[in-house]
Short mmCIF file of C-alpha atoms in Angstrom, two decimals:
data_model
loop_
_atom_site.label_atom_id
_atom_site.label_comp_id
_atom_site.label_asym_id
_atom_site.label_seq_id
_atom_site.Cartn_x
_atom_site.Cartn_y
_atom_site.Cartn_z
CA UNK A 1 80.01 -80.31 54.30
CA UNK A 2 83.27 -82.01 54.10
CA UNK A 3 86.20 -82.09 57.01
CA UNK A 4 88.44 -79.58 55.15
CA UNK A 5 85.38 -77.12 54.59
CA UNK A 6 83.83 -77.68 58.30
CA UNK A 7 87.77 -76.39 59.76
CA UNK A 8 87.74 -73.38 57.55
CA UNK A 9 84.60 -72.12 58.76
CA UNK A 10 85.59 -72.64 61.98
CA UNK A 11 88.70 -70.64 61.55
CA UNK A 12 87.00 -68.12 59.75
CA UNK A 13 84.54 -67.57 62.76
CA UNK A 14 87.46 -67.71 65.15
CA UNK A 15 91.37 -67.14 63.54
CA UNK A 16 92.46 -68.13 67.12
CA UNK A 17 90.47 -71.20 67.64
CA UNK A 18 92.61 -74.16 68.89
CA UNK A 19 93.04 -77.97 67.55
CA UNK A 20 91.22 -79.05 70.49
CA UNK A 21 88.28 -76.73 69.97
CA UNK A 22 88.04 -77.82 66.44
CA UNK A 23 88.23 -81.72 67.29
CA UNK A 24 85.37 -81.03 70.14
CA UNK A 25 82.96 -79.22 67.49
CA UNK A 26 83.45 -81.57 64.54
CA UNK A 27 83.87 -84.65 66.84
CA UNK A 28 87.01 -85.84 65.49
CA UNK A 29 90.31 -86.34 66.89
CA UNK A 30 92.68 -83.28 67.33
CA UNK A 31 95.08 -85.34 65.49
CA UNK A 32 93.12 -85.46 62.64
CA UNK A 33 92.71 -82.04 62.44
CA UNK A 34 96.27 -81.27 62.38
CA UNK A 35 96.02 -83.59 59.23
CA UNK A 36 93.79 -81.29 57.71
CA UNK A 37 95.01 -77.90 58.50
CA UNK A 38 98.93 -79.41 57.00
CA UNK A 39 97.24 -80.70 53.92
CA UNK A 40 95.11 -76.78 54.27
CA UNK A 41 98.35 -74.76 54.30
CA UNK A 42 99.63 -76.97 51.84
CA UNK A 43 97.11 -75.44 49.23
CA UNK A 44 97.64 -72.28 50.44
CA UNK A 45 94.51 -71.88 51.81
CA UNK A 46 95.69 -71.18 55.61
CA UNK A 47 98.24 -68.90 55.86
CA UNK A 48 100.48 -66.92 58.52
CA UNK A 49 99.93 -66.66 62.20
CA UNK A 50 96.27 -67.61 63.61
CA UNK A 51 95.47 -70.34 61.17
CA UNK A 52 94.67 -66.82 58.99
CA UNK A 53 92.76 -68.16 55.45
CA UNK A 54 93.77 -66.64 52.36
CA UNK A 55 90.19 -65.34 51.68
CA UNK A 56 91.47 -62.38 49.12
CA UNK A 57 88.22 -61.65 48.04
CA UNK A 58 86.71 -59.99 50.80
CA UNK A 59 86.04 -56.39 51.65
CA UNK A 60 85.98 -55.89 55.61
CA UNK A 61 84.57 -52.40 56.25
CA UNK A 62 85.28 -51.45 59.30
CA UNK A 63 83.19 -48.22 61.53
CA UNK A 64 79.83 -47.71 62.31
CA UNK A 65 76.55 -50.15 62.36
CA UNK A 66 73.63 -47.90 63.84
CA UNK A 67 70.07 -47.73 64.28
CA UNK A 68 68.90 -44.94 61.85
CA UNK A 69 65.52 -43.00 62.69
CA UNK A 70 64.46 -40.67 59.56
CA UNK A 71 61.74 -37.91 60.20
CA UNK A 72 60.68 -37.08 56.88
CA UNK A 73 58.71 -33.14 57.00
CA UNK A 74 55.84 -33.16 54.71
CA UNK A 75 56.36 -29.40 54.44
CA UNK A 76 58.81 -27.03 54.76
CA UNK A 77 60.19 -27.31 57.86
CA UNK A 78 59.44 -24.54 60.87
CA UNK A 79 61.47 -24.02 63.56
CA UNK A 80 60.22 -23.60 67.36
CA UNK A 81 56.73 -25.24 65.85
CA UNK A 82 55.34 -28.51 65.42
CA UNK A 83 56.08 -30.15 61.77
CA UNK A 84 53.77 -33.47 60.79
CA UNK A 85 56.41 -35.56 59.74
CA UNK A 86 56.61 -39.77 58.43
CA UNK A 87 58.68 -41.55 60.78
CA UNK A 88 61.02 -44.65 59.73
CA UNK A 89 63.61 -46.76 61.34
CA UNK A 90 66.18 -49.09 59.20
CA UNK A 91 70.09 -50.11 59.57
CA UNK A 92 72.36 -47.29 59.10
CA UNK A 93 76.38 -46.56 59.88
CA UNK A 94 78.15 -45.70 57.24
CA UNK A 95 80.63 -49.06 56.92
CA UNK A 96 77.39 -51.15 57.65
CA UNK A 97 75.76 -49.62 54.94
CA UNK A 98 79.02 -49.88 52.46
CA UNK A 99 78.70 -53.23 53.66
CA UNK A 100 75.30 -54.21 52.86
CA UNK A 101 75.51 -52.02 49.60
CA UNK A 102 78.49 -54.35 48.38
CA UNK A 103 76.76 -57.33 49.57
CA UNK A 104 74.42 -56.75 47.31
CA UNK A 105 76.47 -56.19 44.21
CA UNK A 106 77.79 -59.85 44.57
CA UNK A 107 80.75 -58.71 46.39
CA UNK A 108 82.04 -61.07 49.30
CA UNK A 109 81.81 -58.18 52.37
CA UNK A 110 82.54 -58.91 56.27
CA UNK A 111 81.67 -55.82 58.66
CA UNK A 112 83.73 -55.54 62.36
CA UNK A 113 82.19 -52.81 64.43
CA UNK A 114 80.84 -52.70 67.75
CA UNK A 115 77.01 -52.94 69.32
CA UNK A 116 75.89 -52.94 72.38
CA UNK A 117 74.30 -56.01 74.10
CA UNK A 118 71.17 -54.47 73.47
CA UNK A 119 68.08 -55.03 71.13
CA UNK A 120 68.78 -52.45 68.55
CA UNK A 121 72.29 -54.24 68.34
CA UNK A 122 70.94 -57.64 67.82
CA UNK A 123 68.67 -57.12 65.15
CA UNK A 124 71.26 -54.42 63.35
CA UNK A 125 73.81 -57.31 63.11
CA UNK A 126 70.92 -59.82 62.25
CA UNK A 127 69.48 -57.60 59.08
CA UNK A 128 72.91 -56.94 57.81
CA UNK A 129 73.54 -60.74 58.60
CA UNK A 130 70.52 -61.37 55.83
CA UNK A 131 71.29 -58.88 53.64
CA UNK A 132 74.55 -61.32 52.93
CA UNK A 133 77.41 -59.70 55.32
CA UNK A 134 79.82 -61.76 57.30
CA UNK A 135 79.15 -59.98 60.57
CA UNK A 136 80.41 -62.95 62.39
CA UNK A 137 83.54 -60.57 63.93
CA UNK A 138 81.28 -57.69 65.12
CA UNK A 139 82.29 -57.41 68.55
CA UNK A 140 79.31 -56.75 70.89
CA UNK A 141 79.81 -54.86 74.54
CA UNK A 142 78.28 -55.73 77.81
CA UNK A 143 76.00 -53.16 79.21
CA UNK A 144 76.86 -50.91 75.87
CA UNK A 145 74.06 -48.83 74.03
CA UNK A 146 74.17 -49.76 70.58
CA UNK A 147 74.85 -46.52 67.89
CA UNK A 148 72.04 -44.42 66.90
CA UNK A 149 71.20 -41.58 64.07
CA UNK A 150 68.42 -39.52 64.48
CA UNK A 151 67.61 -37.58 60.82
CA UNK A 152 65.10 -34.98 59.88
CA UNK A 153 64.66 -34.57 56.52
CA UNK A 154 63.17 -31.00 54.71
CA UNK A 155 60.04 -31.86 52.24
CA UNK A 156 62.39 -32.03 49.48
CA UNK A 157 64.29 -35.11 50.79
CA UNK A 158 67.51 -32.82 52.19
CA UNK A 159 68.51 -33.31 55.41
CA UNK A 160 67.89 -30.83 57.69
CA UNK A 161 69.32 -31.54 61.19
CA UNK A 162 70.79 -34.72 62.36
CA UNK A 163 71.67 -36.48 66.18
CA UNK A 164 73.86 -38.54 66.47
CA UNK A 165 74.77 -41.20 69.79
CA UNK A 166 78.27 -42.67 68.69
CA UNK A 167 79.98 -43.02 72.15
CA UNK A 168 80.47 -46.61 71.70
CA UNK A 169 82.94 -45.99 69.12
CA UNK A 170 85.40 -44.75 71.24
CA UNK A 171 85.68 -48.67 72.85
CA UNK A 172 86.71 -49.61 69.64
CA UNK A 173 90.11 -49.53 70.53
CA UNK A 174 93.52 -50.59 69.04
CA UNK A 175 93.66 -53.62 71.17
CA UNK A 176 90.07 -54.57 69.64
CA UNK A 177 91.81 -53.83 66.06
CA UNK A 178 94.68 -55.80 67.13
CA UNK A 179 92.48 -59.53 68.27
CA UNK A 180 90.60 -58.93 65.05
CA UNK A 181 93.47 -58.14 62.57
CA UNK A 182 94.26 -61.78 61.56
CA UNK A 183 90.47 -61.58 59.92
CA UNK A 184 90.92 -58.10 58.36
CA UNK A 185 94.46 -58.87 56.98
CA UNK A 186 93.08 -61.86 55.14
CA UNK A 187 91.09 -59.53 52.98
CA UNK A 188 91.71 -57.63 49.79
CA UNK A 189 90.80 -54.43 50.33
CA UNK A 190 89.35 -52.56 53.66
CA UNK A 191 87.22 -49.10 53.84
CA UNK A 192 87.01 -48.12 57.16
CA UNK A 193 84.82 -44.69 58.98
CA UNK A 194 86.00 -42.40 61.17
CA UNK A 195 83.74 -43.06 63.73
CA UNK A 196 86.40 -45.16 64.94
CA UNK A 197 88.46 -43.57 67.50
CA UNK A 198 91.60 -41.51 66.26
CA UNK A 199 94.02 -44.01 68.07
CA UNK A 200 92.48 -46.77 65.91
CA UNK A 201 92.31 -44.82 62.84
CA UNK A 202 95.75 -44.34 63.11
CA UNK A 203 96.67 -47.93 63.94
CA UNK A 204 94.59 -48.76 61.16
CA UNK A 205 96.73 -47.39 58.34
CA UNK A 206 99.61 -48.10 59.97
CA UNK A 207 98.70 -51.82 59.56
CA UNK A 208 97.56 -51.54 56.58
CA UNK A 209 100.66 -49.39 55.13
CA UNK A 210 102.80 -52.58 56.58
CA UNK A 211 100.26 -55.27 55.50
CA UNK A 212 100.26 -53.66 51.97
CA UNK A 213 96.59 -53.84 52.07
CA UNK A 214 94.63 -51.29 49.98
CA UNK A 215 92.25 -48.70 52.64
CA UNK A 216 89.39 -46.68 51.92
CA UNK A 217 88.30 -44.29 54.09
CA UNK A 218 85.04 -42.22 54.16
CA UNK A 219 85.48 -38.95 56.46
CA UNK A 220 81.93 -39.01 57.48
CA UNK A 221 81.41 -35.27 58.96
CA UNK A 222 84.27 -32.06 58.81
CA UNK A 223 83.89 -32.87 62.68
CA UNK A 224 84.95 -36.46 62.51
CA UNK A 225 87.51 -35.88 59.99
CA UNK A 226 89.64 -34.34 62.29
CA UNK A 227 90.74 -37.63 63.98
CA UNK A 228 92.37 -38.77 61.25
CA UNK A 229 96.18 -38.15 61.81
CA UNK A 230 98.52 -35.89 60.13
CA UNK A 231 100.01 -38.65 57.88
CA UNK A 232 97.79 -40.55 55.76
CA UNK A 233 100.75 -42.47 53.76
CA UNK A 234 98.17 -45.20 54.94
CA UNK A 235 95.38 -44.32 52.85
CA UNK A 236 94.89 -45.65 49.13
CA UNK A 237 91.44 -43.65 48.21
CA UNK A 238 89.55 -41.28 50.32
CA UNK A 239 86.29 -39.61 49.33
CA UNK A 240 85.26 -35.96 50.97
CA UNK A 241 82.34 -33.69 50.34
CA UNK A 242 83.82 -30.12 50.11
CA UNK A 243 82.97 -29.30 53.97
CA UNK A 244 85.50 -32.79 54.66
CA UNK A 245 87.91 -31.70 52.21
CA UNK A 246 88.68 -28.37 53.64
CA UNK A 247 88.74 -29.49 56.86
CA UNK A 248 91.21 -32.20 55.31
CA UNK A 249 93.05 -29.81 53.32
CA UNK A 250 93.19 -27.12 56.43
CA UNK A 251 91.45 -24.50 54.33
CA UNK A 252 88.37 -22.12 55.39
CA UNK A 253 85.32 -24.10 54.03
CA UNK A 254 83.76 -21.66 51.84
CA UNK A 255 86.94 -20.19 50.86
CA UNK A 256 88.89 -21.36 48.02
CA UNK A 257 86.46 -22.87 44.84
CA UNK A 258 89.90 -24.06 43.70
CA UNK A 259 89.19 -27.69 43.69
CA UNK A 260 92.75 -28.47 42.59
CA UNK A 261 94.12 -26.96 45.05
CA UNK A 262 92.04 -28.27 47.90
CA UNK A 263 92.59 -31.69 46.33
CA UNK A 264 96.47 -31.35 46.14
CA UNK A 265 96.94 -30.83 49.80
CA UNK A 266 94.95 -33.27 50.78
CA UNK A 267 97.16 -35.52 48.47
CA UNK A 268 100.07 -34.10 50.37
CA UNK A 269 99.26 -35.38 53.32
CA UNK A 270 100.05 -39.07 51.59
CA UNK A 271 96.71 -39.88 49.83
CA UNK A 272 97.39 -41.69 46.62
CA UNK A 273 93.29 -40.87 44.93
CA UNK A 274 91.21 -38.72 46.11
CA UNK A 275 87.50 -38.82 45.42
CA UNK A 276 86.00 -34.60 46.04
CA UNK A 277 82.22 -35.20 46.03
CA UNK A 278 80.61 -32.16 44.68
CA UNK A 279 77.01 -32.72 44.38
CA UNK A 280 75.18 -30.99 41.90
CA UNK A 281 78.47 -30.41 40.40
CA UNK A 282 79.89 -34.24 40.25
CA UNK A 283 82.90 -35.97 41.37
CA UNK A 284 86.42 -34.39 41.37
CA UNK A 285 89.06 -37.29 41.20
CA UNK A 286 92.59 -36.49 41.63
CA UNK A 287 95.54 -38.96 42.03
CA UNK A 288 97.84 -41.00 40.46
CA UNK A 289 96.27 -41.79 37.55
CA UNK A 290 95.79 -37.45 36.72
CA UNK A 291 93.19 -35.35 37.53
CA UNK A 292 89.20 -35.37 35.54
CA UNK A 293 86.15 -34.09 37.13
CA UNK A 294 83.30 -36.49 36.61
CA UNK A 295 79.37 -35.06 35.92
CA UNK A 296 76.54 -36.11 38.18
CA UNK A 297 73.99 -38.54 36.07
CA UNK A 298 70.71 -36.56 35.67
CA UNK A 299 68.32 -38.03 38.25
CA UNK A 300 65.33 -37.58 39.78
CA UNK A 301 66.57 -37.04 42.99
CA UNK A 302 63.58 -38.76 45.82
CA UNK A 303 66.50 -38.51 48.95
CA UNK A 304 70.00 -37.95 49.09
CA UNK A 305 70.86 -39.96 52.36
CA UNK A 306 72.93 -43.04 51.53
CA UNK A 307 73.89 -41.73 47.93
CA UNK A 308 77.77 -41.01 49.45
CA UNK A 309 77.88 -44.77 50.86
CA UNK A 310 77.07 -46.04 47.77
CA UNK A 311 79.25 -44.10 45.66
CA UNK A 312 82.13 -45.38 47.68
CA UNK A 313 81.13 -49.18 46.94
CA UNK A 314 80.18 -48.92 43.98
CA UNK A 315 83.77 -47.49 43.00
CA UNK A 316 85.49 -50.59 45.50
CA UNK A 317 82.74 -52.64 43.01
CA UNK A 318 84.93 -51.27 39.92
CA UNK A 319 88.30 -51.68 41.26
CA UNK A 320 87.41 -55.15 42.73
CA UNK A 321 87.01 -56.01 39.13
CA UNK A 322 90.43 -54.71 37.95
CA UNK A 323 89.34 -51.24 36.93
CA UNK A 324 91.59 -48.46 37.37
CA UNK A 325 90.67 -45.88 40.09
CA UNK A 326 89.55 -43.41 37.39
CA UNK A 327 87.28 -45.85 35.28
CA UNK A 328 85.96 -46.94 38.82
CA UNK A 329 84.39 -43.33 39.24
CA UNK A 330 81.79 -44.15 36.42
CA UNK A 331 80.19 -46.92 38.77
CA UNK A 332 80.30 -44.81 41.88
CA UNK A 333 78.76 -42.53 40.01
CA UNK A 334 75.63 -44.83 38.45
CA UNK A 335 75.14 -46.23 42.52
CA UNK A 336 74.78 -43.06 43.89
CA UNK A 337 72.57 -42.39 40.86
CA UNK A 338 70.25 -45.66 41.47
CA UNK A 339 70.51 -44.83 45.47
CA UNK A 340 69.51 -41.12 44.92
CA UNK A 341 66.12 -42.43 43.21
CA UNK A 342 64.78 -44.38 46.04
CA UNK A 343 63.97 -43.33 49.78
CA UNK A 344 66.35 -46.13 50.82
CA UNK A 345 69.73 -45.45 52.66
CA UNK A 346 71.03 -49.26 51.21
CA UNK A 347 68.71 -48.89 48.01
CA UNK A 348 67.25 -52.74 47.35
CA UNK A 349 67.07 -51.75 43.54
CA UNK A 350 71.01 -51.24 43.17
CA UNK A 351 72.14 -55.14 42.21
CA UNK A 352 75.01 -55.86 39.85
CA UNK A 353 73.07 -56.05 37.34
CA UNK A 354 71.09 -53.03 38.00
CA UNK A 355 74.61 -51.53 37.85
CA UNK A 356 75.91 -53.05 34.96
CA UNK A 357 72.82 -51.99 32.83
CA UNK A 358 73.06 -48.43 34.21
CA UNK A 359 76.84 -48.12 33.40
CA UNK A 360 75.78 -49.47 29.67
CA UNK A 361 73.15 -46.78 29.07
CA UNK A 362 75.66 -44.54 30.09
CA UNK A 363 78.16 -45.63 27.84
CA UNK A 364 75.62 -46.01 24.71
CA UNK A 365 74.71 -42.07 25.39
CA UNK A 366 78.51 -41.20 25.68
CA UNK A 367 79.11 -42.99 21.65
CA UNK A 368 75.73 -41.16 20.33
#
């Protein structure tokens, strides 16, 4: 590795790292390295405050990174009784898993959240490390519990009941947001959970609104959507099951079936697209570019956990690629479709070219 090459990754590990630090790890002198960081921002290739690089291909998500336990019933589920169920344990959070998902279509993803100093935080951030995801600016807590989801899934692969331990989240604070921003502002788009607290949420699209840097977010739970603030001017593309979109909307889940409607006032809260997963029913997309509701791809459904993570990057897959926001929905769509097939919450079988193959079947069947 080369001088020039050797700084950058230093930088990119540490935004704030001094001349003096970087002369003591490469073993140069620290005027040297103010040689190559001119002849750097020369090229354009450091940029702004922080020695910050101008890495605009990266997608920082930004939220949860959990240990997921899944208790799978192998019948139909009793309560107050005893059920013989198949217990697993993998990575879960919803960014991490956008994370790893994107990874894995090729994409250039970096993940900031926050473990504990714990074992299930060491080997989260070490499997997403493998899977391909810069996790180099998750921020790890002293004498923290790392996150944990506890699932339990009805014999048909629906979940029945979940538990969740997020109080670490709510250290995530705007201050942590603030050391880390010259990373995330670097990037070229960010999707971000709400498991982050509703300070930091807010700070969050405030930065980004100022930064004019594209945000995602993904509600997570009705519950958790209620941290996000009344403004969302912030917000390029958010993506709600109907339970989140009421709640987002301030209507009575269960009742208004106008989808429009629901979808409108969520838009007038400053939302430029919005993504209404519907199940069975498809995708709802309303926003800038008009209004179309999308049809589910027949499938074989083995277990819906993970299918909502991957519809959300495989759409940031489409509009990483230039797509519009509408022609993006087709390869949310075919994710959640290749997701929904496996018992997987990050499904290894969804690749690019997976995706591309799916998304060429689909559009073969659309001409016949």
């Amino acid at each position: 590795m080369d001088r020039e090459q050797q700084i950058l990754a230093l930088i990119r590990q540490n935004p704030f790292i001094s001349q003096h630090e970087m002369a003591a790890s490469i073993g140069i002198s620290r005027s040297a390295v103010a040689g190559y960081i001119a002849a750097l921002t020369k090229k354009g290739t450091i940029r702004g405050r922080a020695y910050v690089t101008a890495d605009d291909k990266t997608i920082t998500c930004i939220g949860g990174a959990n240990l997921d336990s899944k208790a799978a019933s192998k019948q139909p589920i009793r309560l107050a009784s005893s059920n013989p169920v198949t217990v697993s344990e993998s990575c879960g959070g919803v960014a991490r898993n956008i994370a790893e998902t994107l990874a894995g279509l090729a994409c250039q993803t970096a993940l900031l959240t926050v473990t504990g100093d714990d074992k299930a935080g060491g080997w989260v951030l070490e499997e997403t490390r493998k899977r391909g995801v810069d996790v180099s600016q998750a921020i790890v807590l002293q004498g923290e519990n790392t996150g944990t989801y506890t699932a339990l899934l009805d014999a048909s692969g629906e979940m029945f009941l979940a538990f969740a331990n997020m109080d670490i989240y709510d250290k995530f604070t705007p201050a942590l947001l603030r050391d880390k921003w010259p990373h995330v502002a670097s990037s070229r788009l960010v999707i971000a959970d709400t498991n982050l607290p509703a300070e930091t949420l807010s700070d969050l699209m405030e930065r980004c609104k100022t930064d004019n840097l594209p945000l995602f977010i993904d509600p997570v739970s009705s519950e958790k959507a209620k941290k996000l603030p009344p403004d969302l001017h912030g917000v390029t593309a958010i993506f709600p099951n109907l339970e989140e979109a009421c709640q987002l909307a301030g209507m009575t889940p269960g009742g208004s079936r106008d989808y429009s409607r629901i979808t409108g006032a969520i838009r007038g809260r400053g939302v430029r697209h919005v993504f209404l997963t519907l199940g069975s029913e498809g995708v709802l997309y309303a926003g800038e570019e008009g209004e179309k509701m999308f049809a589910p791809i027949p499938t074989k459904v083995v277990e819906v956990t993970g299918a909502g993570d991957a519809f959300v990057a495989g759409l940031a897959y489409g509009v990483m690629r230039g797509l519009s926001y509408m022609d993006s929905c087709a390869y949310g769509l075919a994710a959640a479709h290749i997701t929904l097939q496996t018992d997987q919450s990050v499904a290894r079988e969804l690749t690019e070219e997976r995706l591309q193959h799916t998304i060429m079947n689909l559009s073969e069947g659309d001409e016949n």
